[in-house]
């Protein structure tokens, strides 16, 4: 490996495949298909890096943006892999609808405006595979239950190059609670809506509803396919979900393994005399002579500025406090307690992940920065290099 001068992300493929196995076990009684969500650059883990590791193990891929779906199709061609079911669940333009049809990418219809665009498209040889989004109580995109009768009529006279393949919805608070009353209510709405559509179209539709939390704690929500996002990456949707999982599976609670580590080589080491300030705003003043390491990583890369004065990094398995403010492209850590050899003028910090007996979790960063795990990983810069490694840290 060439010497790195910027921060980089390691993706542990063994952990990723462990999580795949864990979710497949949860699906063994419902026999639902295993669909995974690779939106937001695979939750910051790297879209094609993750896809390459898991494509043989999953039945469907869900992304938000059409461009991510096109990237996956290109990658499949380059690697001579047959195209998987890929579904665009986010906003889509008229042009993108046509490109999706041409590349056998399913997409979601979530409003009458959407449907109008669909109907205005020129006739095509390619069949568009469509999924209908029902808003069962999230108050986001999708058809309300009392719109479904009109929708059914509209859909039943669509031209034959449009095939209604599935119906989906999304839970509102499965991860925020340990009882699932609102989820049960949402499922009732969904089932009524799906039933109405099936009657209007006189066919059975694929039904998908559950994200990570419902896949773990609400087996009745598995339906035909699940859409597992955050859990695939070894991150629990919330501590409530983790707790509910233990209650629901007391003898063998599911174990998830974090997939991502974030590391950064130092840019400079030096000793600042007592009384020196560190960083913008002079918020930190050294009480004693302080050995510092400067790391070329900052909020531009996704290291939250709210970590200022709260975070530590790991150097040689030792916690080193981040001093002063997190800057756009720099942080400074106190490495006074790291036993350096006299000639050592370079260290590597672990910003996220394990080093020796210490570790910094996504949950740690999330709580220090008053956020959630989802935001921490989704904001990791897409410019950062992703390296796939095994559980011993060996590059693959
Ligand atoms: C993000 C998302 C998911 C996955 O959610 P996780 O909690 O990350 O598993 C599933 N479905 C939809 C519609 C989503 O937007």
PDB file of C-alpha atoms and ligand atoms in Angstrom, residues 37 39 43 64 89 133 140 170 175 211-212 227-231 374, ligand 1:
ATOM      1  CA  UNK A  37     -30.552  -0.048   0.910  1.00  0.00           C
ATOM      2  CA  UNK A  39     -28.537   5.107  -0.614  1.00  0.00           C
ATOM      3  CA  UNK A  43     -24.446   5.063   4.135  1.00  0.00           C
ATOM      4  CA  UNK A  64     -32.675   7.035  -3.626  1.00  0.00           C
ATOM      5  CA  UNK A  89     -37.176   4.868  -4.263  1.00  0.00           C
ATOM      6  CA  UNK A 133     -45.743   4.188  -2.555  1.00  0.00           C
ATOM      7  CA  UNK A 140     -43.897  12.054   3.499  1.00  0.00           C
ATOM      8  CA  UNK A 170     -42.219   3.213   5.158  1.00  0.00           C
ATOM      9  CA  UNK A 175     -36.843   2.745  15.944  1.00  0.00           C
ATOM     10  CA  UNK A 211     -36.455  -1.186   7.120  1.00  0.00           C
ATOM     11  CA  UNK A 212     -33.793  -2.428   9.595  1.00  0.00           C
ATOM     12  CA  UNK A 227     -35.315  -3.008   2.817  1.00  0.00           C
ATOM     13  CA  UNK A 228     -32.428  -3.157   5.289  1.00  0.00           C
ATOM     14  CA  UNK A 229     -30.204  -0.087   5.432  1.00  0.00           C
ATOM     15  CA  UNK A 230     -28.311   0.946   8.578  1.00  0.00           C
ATOM     16  CA  UNK A 231     -28.217  -2.570  10.077  1.00  0.00           C
ATOM     17  CA  UNK A 374     -27.360   7.652  10.238  1.00  0.00           C
TER      18      UNK A 374
HETATM   19  C1  LIG B   1     -33.641   4.696   4.270  1.00  0.00           C
HETATM   20  C2  LIG B   1     -34.796   3.866   3.957  1.00  0.00           C
HETATM   21  C3  LIG B   1     -34.816   2.510   4.331  1.00  0.00           C
HETATM   22  C4  LIG B   1     -33.744   1.882   5.180  1.00  0.00           C
HETATM   23  O1  LIG B   1     -33.833   2.324   6.518  1.00  0.00           O
HETATM   24  P1  LIG B   1     -32.847   1.804   7.656  1.00  0.00           P
HETATM   25  O2  LIG B   1     -33.444   2.298   8.913  1.00  0.00           O
HETATM   26  O3  LIG B   1     -31.527   2.427   7.356  1.00  0.00           O
HETATM   27  O4  LIG B   1     -32.774   0.320   7.549  1.00  0.00           O
HETATM   28  C5  LIG B   1     -35.895   1.755   3.899  1.00  0.00           C
HETATM   29  N1  LIG B   1     -36.903   2.298   3.159  1.00  0.00           N
HETATM   30  C6  LIG B   1     -36.909   3.594   2.802  1.00  0.00           C
HETATM   31  C7  LIG B   1     -38.044   4.130   2.009  1.00  0.00           C
HETATM   32  C8  LIG B   1     -35.861   4.423   3.202  1.00  0.00           C
HETATM   33  O5  LIG B   1     -35.886   5.722   2.859  1.00  0.00           O
END
